Coordinates of C-alpha atoms in Angstrom, one line a residue:
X1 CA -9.7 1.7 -8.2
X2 CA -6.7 0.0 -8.3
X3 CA -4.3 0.9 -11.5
X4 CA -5.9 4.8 -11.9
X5 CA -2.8 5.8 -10.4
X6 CA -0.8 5.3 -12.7
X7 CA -2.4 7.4 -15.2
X8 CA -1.8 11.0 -15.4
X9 CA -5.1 12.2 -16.1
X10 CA -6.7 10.3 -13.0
X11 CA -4.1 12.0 -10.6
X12 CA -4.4 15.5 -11.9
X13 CA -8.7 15.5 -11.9
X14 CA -9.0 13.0 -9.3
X15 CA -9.2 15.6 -6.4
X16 CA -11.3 18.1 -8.7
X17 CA -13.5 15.2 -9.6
X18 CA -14.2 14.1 -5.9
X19 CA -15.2 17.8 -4.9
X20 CA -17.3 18.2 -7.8
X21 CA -19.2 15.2 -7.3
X22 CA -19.8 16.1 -3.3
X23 CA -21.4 19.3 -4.3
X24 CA -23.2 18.1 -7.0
X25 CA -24.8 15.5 -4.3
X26 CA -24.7 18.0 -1.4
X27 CA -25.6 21.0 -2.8
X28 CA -27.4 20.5 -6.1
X29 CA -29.8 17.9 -4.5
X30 CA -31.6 20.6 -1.8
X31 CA -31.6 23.0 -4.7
X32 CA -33.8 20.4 -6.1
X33 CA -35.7 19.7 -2.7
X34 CA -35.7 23.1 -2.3
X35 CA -37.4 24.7 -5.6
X36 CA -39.4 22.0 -7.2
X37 CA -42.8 20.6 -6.8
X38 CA -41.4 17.3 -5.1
X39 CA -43.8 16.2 -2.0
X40 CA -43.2 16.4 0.9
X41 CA -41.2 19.8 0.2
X42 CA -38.7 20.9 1.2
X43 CA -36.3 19.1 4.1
X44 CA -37.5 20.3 7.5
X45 CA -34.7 22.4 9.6
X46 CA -33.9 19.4 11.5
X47 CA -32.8 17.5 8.5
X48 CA -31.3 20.6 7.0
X49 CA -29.2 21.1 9.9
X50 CA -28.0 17.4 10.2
X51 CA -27.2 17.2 6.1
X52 CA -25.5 20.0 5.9
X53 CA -23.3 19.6 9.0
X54 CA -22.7 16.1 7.2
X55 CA -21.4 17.8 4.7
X56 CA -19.0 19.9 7.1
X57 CA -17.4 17.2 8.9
X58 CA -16.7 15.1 5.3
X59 CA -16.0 18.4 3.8
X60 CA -12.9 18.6 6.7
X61 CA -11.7 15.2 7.0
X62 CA -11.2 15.0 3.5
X63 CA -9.4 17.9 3.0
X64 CA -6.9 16.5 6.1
X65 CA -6.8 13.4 3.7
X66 CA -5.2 15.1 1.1
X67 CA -3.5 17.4 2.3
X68 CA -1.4 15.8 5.9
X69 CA 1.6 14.4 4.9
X70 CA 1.9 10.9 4.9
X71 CA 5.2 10.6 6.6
X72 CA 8.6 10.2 5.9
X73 CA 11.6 8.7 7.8
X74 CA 15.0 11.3 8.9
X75 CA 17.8 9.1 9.6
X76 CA 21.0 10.3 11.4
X77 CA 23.8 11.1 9.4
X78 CA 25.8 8.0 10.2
X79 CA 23.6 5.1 9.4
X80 CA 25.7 2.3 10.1
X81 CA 23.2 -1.0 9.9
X82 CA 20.9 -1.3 7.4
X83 CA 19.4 -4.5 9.5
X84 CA 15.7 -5.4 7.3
X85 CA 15.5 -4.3 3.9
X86 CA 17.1 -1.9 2.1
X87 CA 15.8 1.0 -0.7
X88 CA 18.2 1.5 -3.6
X89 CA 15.7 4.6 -4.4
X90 CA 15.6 6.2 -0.7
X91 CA 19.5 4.6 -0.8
X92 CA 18.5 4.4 3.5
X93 CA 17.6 1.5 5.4
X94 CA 13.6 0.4 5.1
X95 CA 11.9 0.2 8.4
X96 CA 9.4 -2.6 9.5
X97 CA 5.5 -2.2 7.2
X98 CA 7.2 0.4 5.0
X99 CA 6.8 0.6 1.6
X100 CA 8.4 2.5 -1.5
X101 CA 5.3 5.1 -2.8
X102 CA 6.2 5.1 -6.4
X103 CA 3.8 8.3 -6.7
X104 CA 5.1 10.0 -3.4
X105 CA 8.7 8.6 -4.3
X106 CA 9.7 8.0 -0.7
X107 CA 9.1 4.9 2.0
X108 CA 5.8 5.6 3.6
X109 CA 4.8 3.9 6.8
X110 CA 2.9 1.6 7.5
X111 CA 1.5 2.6 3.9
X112 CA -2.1 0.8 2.9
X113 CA -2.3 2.2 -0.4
X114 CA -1.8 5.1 -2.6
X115 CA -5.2 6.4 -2.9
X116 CA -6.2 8.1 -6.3
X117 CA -8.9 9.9 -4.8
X118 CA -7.4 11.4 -2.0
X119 CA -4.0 12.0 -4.5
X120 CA -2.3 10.2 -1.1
X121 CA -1.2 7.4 0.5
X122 CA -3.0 5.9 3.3
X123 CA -0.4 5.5 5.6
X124 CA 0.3 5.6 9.3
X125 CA 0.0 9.2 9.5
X126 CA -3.2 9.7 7.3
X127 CA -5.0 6.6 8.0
X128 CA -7.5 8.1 10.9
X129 CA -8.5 11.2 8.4
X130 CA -9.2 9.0 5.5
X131 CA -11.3 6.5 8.2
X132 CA -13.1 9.3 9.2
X133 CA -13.7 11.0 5.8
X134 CA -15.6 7.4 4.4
X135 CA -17.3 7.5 7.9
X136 CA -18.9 10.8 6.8
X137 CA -19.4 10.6 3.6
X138 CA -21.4 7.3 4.0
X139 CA -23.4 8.5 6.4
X140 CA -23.9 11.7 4.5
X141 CA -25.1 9.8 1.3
X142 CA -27.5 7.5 4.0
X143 CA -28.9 10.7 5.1
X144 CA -29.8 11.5 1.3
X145 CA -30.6 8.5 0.2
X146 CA -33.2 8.8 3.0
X147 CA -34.6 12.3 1.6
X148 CA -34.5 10.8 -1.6
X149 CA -36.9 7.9 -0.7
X150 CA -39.2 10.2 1.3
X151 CA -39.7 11.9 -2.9
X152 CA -40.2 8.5 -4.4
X153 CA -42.9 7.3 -1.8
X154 CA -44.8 10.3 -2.4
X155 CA -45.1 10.1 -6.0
X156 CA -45.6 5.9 -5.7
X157 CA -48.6 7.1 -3.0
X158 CA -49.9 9.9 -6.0
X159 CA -49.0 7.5 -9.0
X160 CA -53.1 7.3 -9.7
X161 CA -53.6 11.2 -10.2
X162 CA -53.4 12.6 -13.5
X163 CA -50.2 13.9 -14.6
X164 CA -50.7 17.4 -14.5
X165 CA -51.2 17.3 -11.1
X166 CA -47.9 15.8 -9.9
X167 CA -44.2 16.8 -10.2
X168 CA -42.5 18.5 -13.8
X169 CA -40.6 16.9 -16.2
X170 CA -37.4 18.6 -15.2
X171 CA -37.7 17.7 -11.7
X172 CA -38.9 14.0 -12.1
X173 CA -35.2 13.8 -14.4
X174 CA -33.4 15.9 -11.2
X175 CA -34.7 13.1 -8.9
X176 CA -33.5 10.0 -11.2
X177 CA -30.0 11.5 -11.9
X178 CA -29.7 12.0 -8.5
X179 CA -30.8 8.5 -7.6
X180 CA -28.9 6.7 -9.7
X181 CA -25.4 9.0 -8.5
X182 CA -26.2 8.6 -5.2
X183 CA -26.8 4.4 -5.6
X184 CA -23.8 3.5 -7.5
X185 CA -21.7 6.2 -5.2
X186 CA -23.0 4.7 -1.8
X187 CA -22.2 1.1 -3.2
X188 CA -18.9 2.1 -4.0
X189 CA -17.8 3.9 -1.0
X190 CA -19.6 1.3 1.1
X191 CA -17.6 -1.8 -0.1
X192 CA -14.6 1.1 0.6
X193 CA -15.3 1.7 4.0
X194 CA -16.0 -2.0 5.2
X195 CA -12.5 -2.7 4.0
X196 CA -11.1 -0.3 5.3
X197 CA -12.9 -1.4 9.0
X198 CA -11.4 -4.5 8.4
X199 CA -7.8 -3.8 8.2
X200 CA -8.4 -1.6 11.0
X201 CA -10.1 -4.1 13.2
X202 CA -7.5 -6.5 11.9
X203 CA -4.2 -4.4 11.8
X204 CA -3.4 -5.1 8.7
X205 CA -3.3 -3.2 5.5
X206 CA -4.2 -3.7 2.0
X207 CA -0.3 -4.4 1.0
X208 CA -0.2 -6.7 4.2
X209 CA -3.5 -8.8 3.3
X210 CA -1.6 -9.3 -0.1
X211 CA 0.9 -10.3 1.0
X212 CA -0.3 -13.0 3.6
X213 CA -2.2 -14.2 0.6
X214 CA 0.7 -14.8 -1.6
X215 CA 2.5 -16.2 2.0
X216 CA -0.1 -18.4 1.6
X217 CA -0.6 -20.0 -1.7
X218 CA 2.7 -20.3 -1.2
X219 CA 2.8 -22.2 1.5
X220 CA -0.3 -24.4 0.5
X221 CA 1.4 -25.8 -3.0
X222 CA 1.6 -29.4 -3.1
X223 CA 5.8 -29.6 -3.6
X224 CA 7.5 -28.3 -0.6
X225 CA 11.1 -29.2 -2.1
X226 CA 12.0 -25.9 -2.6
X227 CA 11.3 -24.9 1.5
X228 CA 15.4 -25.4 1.6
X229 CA 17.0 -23.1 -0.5
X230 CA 20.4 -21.8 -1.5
X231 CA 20.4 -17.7 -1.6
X232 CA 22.6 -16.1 -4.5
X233 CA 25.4 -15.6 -1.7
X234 CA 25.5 -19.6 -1.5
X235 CA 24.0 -19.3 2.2
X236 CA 21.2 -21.6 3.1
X237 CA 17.9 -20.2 3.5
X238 CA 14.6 -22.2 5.0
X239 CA 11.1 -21.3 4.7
X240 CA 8.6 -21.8 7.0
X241 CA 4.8 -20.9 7.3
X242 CA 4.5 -17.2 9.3
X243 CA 1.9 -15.7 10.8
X244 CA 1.0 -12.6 10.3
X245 CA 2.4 -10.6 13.9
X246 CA 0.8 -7.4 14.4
X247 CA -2.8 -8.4 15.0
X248 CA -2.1 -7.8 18.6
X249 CA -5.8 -7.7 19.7
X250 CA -9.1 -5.3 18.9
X251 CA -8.7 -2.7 20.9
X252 CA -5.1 -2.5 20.8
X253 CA -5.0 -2.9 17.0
X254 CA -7.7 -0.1 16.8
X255 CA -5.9 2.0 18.6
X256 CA -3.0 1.8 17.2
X257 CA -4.3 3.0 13.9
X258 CA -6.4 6.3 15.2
X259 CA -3.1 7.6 17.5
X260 CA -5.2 6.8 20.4
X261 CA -6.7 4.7 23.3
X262 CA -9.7 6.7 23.5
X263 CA -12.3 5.9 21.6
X264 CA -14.9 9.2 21.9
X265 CA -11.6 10.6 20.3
X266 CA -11.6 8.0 16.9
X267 CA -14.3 9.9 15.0
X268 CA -13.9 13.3 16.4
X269 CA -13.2 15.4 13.8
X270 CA -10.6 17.6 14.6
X271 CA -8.3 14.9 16.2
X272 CA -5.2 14.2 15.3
X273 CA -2.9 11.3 13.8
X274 CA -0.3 9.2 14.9
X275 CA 3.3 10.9 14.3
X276 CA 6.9 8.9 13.8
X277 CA 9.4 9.1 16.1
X278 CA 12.4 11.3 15.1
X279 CA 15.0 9.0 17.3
X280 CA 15.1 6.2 15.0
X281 CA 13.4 4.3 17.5
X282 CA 9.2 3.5 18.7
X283 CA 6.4 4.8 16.8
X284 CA 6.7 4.0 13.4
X285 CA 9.9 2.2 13.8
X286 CA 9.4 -0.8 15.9
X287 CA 5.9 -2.8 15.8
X288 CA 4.5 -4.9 18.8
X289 CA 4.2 -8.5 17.1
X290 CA 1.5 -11.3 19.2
X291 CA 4.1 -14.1 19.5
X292 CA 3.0 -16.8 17.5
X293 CA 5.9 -17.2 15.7
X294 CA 9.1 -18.9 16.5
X295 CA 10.7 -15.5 16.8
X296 CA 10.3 -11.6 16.2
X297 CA 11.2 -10.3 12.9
X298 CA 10.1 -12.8 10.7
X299 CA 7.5 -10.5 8.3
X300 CA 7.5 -10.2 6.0
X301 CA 8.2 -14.1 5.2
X302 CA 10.9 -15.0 2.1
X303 CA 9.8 -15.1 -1.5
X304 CA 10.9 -18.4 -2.3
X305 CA 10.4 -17.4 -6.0
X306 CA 12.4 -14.4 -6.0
X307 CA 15.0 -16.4 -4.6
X308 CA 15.1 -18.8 -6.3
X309 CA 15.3 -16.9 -9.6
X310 CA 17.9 -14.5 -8.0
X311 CA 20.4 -17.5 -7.3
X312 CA 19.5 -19.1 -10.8
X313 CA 20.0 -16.0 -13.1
X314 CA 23.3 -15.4 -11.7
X315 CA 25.0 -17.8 -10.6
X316 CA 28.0 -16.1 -9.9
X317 CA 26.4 -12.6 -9.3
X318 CA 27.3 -12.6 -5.5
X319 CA 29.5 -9.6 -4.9
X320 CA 32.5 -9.7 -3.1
X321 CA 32.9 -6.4 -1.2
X322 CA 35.7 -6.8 0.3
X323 CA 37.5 -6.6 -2.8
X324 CA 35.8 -4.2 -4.6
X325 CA 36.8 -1.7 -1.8
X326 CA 40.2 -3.3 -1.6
X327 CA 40.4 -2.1 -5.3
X328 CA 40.4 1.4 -4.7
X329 CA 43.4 1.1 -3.4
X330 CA 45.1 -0.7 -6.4
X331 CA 47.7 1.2 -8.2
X332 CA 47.0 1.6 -11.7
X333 CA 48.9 -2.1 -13.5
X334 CA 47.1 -3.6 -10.5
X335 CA 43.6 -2.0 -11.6
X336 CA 44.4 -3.1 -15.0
X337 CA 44.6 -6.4 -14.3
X338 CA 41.7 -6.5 -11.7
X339 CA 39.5 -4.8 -14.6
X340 CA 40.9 -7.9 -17.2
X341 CA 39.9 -10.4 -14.2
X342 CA 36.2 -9.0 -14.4
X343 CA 35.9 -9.1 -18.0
X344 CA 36.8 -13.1 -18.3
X345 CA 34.2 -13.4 -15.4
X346 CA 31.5 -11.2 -18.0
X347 CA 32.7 -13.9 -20.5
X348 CA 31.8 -16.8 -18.1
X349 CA 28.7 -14.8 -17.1
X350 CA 27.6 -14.6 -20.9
X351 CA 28.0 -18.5 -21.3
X352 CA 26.1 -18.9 -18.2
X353 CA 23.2 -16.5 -19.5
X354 CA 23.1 -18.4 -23.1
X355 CA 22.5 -21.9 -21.3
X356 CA 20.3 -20.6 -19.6
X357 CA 17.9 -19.0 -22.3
X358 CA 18.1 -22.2 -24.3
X359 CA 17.2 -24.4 -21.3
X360 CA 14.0 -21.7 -21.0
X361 CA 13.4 -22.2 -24.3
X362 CA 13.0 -25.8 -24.1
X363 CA 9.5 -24.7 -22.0
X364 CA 8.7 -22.5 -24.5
X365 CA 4.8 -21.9 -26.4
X366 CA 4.6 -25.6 -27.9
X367 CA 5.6 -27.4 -25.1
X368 CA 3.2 -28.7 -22.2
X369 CA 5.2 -26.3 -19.6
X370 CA 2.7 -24.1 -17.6
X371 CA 4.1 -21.2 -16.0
X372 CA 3.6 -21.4 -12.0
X373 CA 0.7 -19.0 -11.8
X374 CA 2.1 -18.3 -8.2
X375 CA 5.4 -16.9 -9.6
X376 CA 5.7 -12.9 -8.6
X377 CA 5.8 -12.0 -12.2
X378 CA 2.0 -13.0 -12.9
X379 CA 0.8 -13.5 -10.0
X380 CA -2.3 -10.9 -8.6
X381 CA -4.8 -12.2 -5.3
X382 CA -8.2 -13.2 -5.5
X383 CA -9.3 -9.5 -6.7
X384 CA -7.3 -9.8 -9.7
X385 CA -4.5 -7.3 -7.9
X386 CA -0.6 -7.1 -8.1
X387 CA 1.4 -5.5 -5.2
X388 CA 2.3 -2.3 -8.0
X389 CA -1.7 -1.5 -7.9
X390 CA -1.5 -0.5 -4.7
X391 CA 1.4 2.2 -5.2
X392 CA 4.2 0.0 -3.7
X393 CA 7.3 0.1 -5.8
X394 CA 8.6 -3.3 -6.1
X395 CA 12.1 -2.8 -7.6
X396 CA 13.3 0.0 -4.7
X397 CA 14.4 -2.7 -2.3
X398 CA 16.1 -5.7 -1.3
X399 CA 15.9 -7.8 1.2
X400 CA 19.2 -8.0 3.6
X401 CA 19.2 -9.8 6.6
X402 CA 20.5 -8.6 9.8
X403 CA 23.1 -11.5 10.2
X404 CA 24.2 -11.5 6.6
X405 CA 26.5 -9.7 4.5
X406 CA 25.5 -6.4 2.8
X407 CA 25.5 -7.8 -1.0
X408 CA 22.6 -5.5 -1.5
X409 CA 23.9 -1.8 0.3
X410 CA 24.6 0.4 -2.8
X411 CA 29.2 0.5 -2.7
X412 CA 28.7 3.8 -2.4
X413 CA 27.0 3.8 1.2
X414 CA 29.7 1.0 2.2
X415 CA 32.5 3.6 1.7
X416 CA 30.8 5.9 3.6
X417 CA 30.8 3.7 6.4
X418 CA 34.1 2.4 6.2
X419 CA 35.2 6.6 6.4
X420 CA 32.8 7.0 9.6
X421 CA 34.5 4.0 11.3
X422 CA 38.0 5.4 10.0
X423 CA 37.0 8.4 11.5
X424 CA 35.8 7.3 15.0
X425 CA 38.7 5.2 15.6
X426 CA 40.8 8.4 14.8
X427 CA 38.8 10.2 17.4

């Protein structure tokens, strides 16, 4: 599934697609029971009623899978901090296990994925509807499945009468296609549904599991030179192995994810979802973590990678901020001369860049230089998938550190603070 959303066709029929293919299965099938010769008739009323308010209950939870909203953060108007990371798209502070939806261009939280089929993310909000519609759904195509075998054994119990005698042409080809629809779907949504139990059971989403995998190859290569690092800012940075904090337990993870403690209430149909805070502050905003780190806060770990790619690209690309707001304030000559100052540092930066590209191409096709496979660029899990398959847009943030400067905040939102602060201390 992953990579259909980025095409257009996928997202406009995907939803269209889905419903067509639960009638098709729901509906077209007990025509089929219904009006053909197929022994042993017809479903009884007792499996009539069950199928059928199968189909309800799936019919239900996956409307509330597309259509709740999968959540969105209001900030105050003065946001002073922006402590964590940072979204030059949202242009707002990131919150813990959010991501940047590139498809519902916002930061979802807690987002799993962006699922084609639902034309949503599966996110904090929509996560128990989306459970609860693959809950349904398999067990809606087990209940079939069962009907469908009850047809097959009677024809393998009949397969020595003569032809005539048994079912039509039409109906034997009505009983394959359904067959082989109903396999591959089951299969499918199966596979779906147990990992989806996982990350429940586990607390962790698909975006999460990728990322502890890439945490750990990582962590597991044989050079550990690079755990001491120099950021672009020039400030040291260590990495250290993490573990991954919000597996807090198997009830509590559970429910955590459904909105509740109560468990008759996980698979009810017409219960709700967990909601996010509007204060800034608990659900959806803060996380319990286990403890088995050295300290709180440390997911997700540093890309030693991106780092270290950041500091070697530009090696004088750390901003100073200070002066760039002091330079708002420059008379004109004194502007002049701060823009001729930057241009001789573009110069410098150009040299820099050159070197650079001919020390790269000293690695290039005919040498023995092998790319890191590891390196974000290239690098997909075991599964064969990147962090974009799952909807996550990769290039909306940057990390910033709570006890760093702000190299990352957009100017723009620095000037706004520095006129709230003006503006308080006037008060």
């Amino acid at each position: 599934m992953v990579g259909f959303n980025d095409a257009p066709l996928i997202q406009k029929l995907a939803v269209p697609a889905v419903c067509l293919l639960i009638s098709f299965l729901g509906y077209v099938s007990q025509l089929v029971f219904q009006y053909s010769a197929l022994e042993p008739g017809p479903p009884s009323q007792t499996e009539a009623v069950v199928f059928n308010s199968l189909l309800l209950l799936l019919w239900y939870a996956y409307y509330k899978a597309v259509t709740v909203d999968p959540g969105q953060y209001a900030f105050s108007e003065k946001v002073m901090e922006a402590e964590g990371r940072w979204c030059n798209k949202c242009t707002a502070p990131k919150p813990l296990r959010a991501h940047h939806c590139k498809l519902c261009k916002r930061c979802v939280p807690r987002m799993d994925h962006h699922c084609p089929w639902t034309g949503n993310c599966v996110s904090m909000t929509t996560f128990p509807h989306f459970l609860r519609f693959l809950v349904y759904t398999n067990m809606s195509l087990w209940m079939l499945g069962h009907l469908l075998w009850q047809r097959f054994y009677a024809i393998w119990q009949a397969r020595h009468l003569p032809a005539y005698l048994g079912p039509s042409v039409p109906a034997l080809v009505s009983l394959a296609m359904l067959s082989i629809i109903c396999f591959f779907t089951t299969s499918a949504l199966g596979i779906i549904l147990v990992t989806t139990v996982r990350s429940w059971v586990l607390n962790r989403t698909m975006i999460e599991g990728w990322e502890l995998e890439r945490h750990e190859a990582i962590a597991d290569r044989p050079s550990k030179d690079w755990w001491e690092m120099t950021g672009p800012d020039g400030k040291p940075i260590s990495f250290e192995r993490v573990e991954f904090p919000y597996d807090v337990g198997f009830f509590t993870n559970m429910s955590q994810a459904m909105g509740t403690s109560n468990p008759f209430l996980w698979f009810y149909p017409f219960s709700g979802n967990p909601s996010i805070s509007k204060t800034g502050k608990g659900s959806g905003w803060t996380w319990e973590e286990n403890g088995f780190n050295r300290t709180e806060g440390m997911w997700p770990p540093p890309d030693p990678d991106k780092i270290r790619r950041a500091g070697r690209d530009w090696p004088a690309a750390g901003r100073n901020l200070d002066a760039e707001l002091r330079e708002l304030d420059l008379s004109p000559e004194e502007a002049k001369m701060a823009f001729k100052r930057r241009q001789e540092q573009d110069v410098k930066r150009r040299r820099m860049l050159m070197a650079e590209l001919e020390e790269q191409d000293d690695f290039g096709e005919n040498s023995d230089y092998e790319e890191d496979p590891s390196v974000d660029k290239g690098w997909s899990n075991t599964d064969g998938d990147r962090l974009g398959d799952f909807g996550v847009d990769e290039d909306a943030y940057d990390v910033v550190d709570a006890d760093e400067s702000d190299d990352n905040v957009p100017l723009g939102e620095l000037l706004r603070r520095r006129n709230v602060v003006a503006t308080d201390r006037q008060e």
